[in-house]
Amino acid sequence: MRGCPHQNIVYCPLYHAMHGGHEFAGSESCDDGRLDEGGCAVARGESYEMLVGQMKALAPGYVEQLEWKEDIEEAKQQRTRNMSGRGLH
């Protein structure tokens, strides 16, 4: 069983679709009705790319915005690790 491709689900568009508002109406999410078993639909074999593609069609730009925010956070964490590794912080 594989998990969410995001280290932090805050940046997972399917998680947002599950908890989101009107802009995601009709969009699939990570909730496949079996969340009580642990994991999400992607962990049970659903195609992450297909589900996110549906969301991109329903809410243009939203997924890209999350990806951008995730990239910024990852870069920030990498800078912190680099500085710590060099004894600068």
PDB file of C-alpha atoms in Angstrom:
ATOM      1  CA  MET A   1       0.000   0.000   0.000  1.00  0.00           C
ATOM      2  CA  ARG A   2       1.452   3.357  -0.956  1.00  0.00           C
ATOM      3  CA  GLY A   3       0.575   6.623   0.651  1.00  0.00           C
ATOM      4  CA  CYS A   4      -0.069  10.187  -0.266  1.00  0.00           C
ATOM      5  CA  PRO A   5       2.677  11.554  -2.531  1.00  0.00           C
ATOM      6  CA  HIS A   6       2.883  14.633  -0.290  1.00  0.00           C
ATOM      7  CA  GLN A   7       5.078  14.752   2.795  1.00  0.00           C
ATOM      8  CA  ASN A   8       2.557  17.148   4.287  1.00  0.00           C
ATOM      9  CA  ILE A   9      -1.106  16.602   3.387  1.00  0.00           C
ATOM     10  CA  VAL A  10      -1.681  20.332   3.744  1.00  0.00           C
ATOM     11  CA  TYR A  11      -0.419  20.514   0.149  1.00  0.00           C
ATOM     12  CA  CYS A  12      -2.431  17.565  -1.207  1.00  0.00           C
ATOM     13  CA  PRO A  13      -5.150  18.845  -3.563  1.00  0.00           C
ATOM     14  CA  LEU A  14      -7.259  15.740  -2.923  1.00  0.00           C
ATOM     15  CA  TYR A  15      -7.208  16.482   0.795  1.00  0.00           C
ATOM     16  CA  HIS A  16      -8.380  20.018   0.000  1.00  0.00           C
ATOM     17  CA  ALA A  17     -11.143  18.614  -2.220  1.00  0.00           C
ATOM     18  CA  MET A  18     -12.308  16.425   0.654  1.00  0.00           C
ATOM     19  CA  HIS A  19     -12.516  19.419   3.007  1.00  0.00           C
ATOM     20  CA  GLY A  20     -13.160  22.135   0.425  1.00  0.00           C
ATOM     21  CA  GLY A  21     -16.032  24.266  -0.606  1.00  0.00           C
ATOM     22  CA  HIS A  22     -18.101  24.950  -3.693  1.00  0.00           C
ATOM     23  CA  GLU A  23     -15.143  25.214  -6.079  1.00  0.00           C
ATOM     24  CA  PHE A  24     -14.573  21.483  -5.727  1.00  0.00           C
ATOM     25  CA  ALA A  25     -18.170  20.414  -6.317  1.00  0.00           C
ATOM     26  CA  GLY A  26     -18.032  17.214  -8.308  1.00  0.00           C
ATOM     27  CA  SER A  27     -14.327  16.707  -7.752  1.00  0.00           C
ATOM     28  CA  GLU A  28     -13.059  13.407  -6.457  1.00  0.00           C
ATOM     29  CA  SER A  29     -11.033  13.491  -3.271  1.00  0.00           C
ATOM     30  CA  CYS A  30      -8.898  11.171  -1.204  1.00  0.00           C
ATOM     31  CA  ASP A  31     -12.073   9.952   0.537  1.00  0.00           C
ATOM     32  CA  ASP A  32     -13.185   6.744  -1.119  1.00  0.00           C
ATOM     33  CA  GLY A  33     -15.591   5.831   1.664  1.00  0.00           C
ATOM     34  CA  ARG A  34     -12.976   3.644   3.350  1.00  0.00           C
ATOM     35  CA  LEU A  35     -10.968   6.182   5.370  1.00  0.00           C
ATOM     36  CA  ASP A  36     -11.751   4.209   8.531  1.00  0.00           C
ATOM     37  CA  GLU A  37      -9.332   1.558   7.231  1.00  0.00           C
ATOM     38  CA  GLY A  38      -6.467   4.074   7.260  1.00  0.00           C
ATOM     39  CA  GLY A  39      -4.834   5.724   4.293  1.00  0.00           C
ATOM     40  CA  CYS A  40      -6.681   7.253   1.384  1.00  0.00           C
ATOM     41  CA  ALA A  41      -8.021   6.305  -2.035  1.00  0.00           C
ATOM     42  CA  VAL A  42      -4.582   6.767  -3.600  1.00  0.00           C
ATOM     43  CA  ALA A  43      -3.080   4.413  -1.016  1.00  0.00           C
ATOM     44  CA  ARG A  44      -5.615   1.817  -2.169  1.00  0.00           C
ATOM     45  CA  GLY A  45      -4.728   2.121  -5.829  1.00  0.00           C
ATOM     46  CA  GLU A  46      -6.712   5.056  -7.225  1.00  0.00           C
ATOM     47  CA  SER A  47      -4.769   7.115  -9.743  1.00  0.00           C
ATOM     48  CA  TYR A  48      -3.507  10.302  -8.106  1.00  0.00           C
ATOM     49  CA  GLU A  49      -2.891  11.839 -11.539  1.00  0.00           C
ATOM     50  CA  MET A  50      -6.434  11.114 -12.743  1.00  0.00           C
ATOM     51  CA  LEU A  51      -8.070  12.485  -9.594  1.00  0.00           C
ATOM     52  CA  VAL A  52      -5.911  15.622  -9.608  1.00  0.00           C
ATOM     53  CA  GLY A  53      -6.595  16.077 -13.340  1.00  0.00           C
ATOM     54  CA  GLN A  54     -10.326  16.177 -12.585  1.00  0.00           C
ATOM     55  CA  MET A  55      -9.708  18.762  -9.901  1.00  0.00           C
ATOM     56  CA  LYS A  56      -7.606  20.899 -12.261  1.00  0.00           C
ATOM     57  CA  ALA A  57     -10.536  20.990 -14.673  1.00  0.00           C
ATOM     58  CA  LEU A  58     -12.984  22.049 -11.950  1.00  0.00           C
ATOM     59  CA  ALA A  59     -10.758  24.569 -10.173  1.00  0.00           C
ATOM     60  CA  PRO A  60      -8.182  25.929 -12.655  1.00  0.00           C
ATOM     61  CA  GLY A  61      -5.015  27.172 -10.992  1.00  0.00           C
ATOM     62  CA  TYR A  62      -5.789  25.773  -7.539  1.00  0.00           C
ATOM     63  CA  VAL A  63      -3.573  22.686  -7.824  1.00  0.00           C
ATOM     64  CA  GLU A  64      -0.741  24.741  -9.280  1.00  0.00           C
ATOM     65  CA  GLN A  65      -1.029  27.196  -6.407  1.00  0.00           C
ATOM     66  CA  LEU A  66      -0.710  24.352  -3.878  1.00  0.00           C
ATOM     67  CA  GLU A  67       2.309  22.966  -5.761  1.00  0.00           C
ATOM     68  CA  TRP A  68       3.928  26.415  -5.674  1.00  0.00           C
ATOM     69  CA  LYS A  69       3.346  26.728  -1.914  1.00  0.00           C
ATOM     70  CA  GLU A  70       4.723  23.230  -1.343  1.00  0.00           C
ATOM     71  CA  ASP A  71       7.851  24.044  -3.374  1.00  0.00           C
ATOM     72  CA  ILE A  72       8.423  27.203  -1.317  1.00  0.00           C
ATOM     73  CA  GLU A  73       8.085  25.291   1.953  1.00  0.00           C
ATOM     74  CA  GLU A  74      10.442  22.541   0.788  1.00  0.00           C
ATOM     75  CA  ALA A  75      13.039  25.125  -0.267  1.00  0.00           C
ATOM     76  CA  LYS A  76      12.734  26.847   3.097  1.00  0.00           C
ATOM     77  CA  GLN A  77      13.256  23.566   4.937  1.00  0.00           C
ATOM     78  CA  GLN A  78      16.267  22.744   2.749  1.00  0.00           C
ATOM     79  CA  ARG A  79      17.853  26.137   3.496  1.00  0.00           C
ATOM     80  CA  THR A  80      17.349  25.515   7.213  1.00  0.00           C
ATOM     81  CA  ARG A  81      19.013  22.084   6.921  1.00  0.00           C
ATOM     82  CA  ASN A  82      21.893  23.561   4.930  1.00  0.00           C
ATOM     83  CA  MET A  83      22.475  26.335   7.457  1.00  0.00           C
ATOM     84  CA  SER A  84      22.259  23.931  10.360  1.00  0.00           C
ATOM     85  CA  GLY A  85      24.682  21.538   8.658  1.00  0.00           C
ATOM     86  CA  ARG A  86      27.181  24.370   8.282  1.00  0.00           C
ATOM     87  CA  GLY A  87      26.727  25.447  11.875  1.00  0.00           C
ATOM     88  CA  LEU A  88      25.222  28.789  10.895  1.00  0.00           C
ATOM     89  CA  HIS A  89      21.998  28.352  12.785  1.00  0.00           C
TER      90      HIS A  89
END
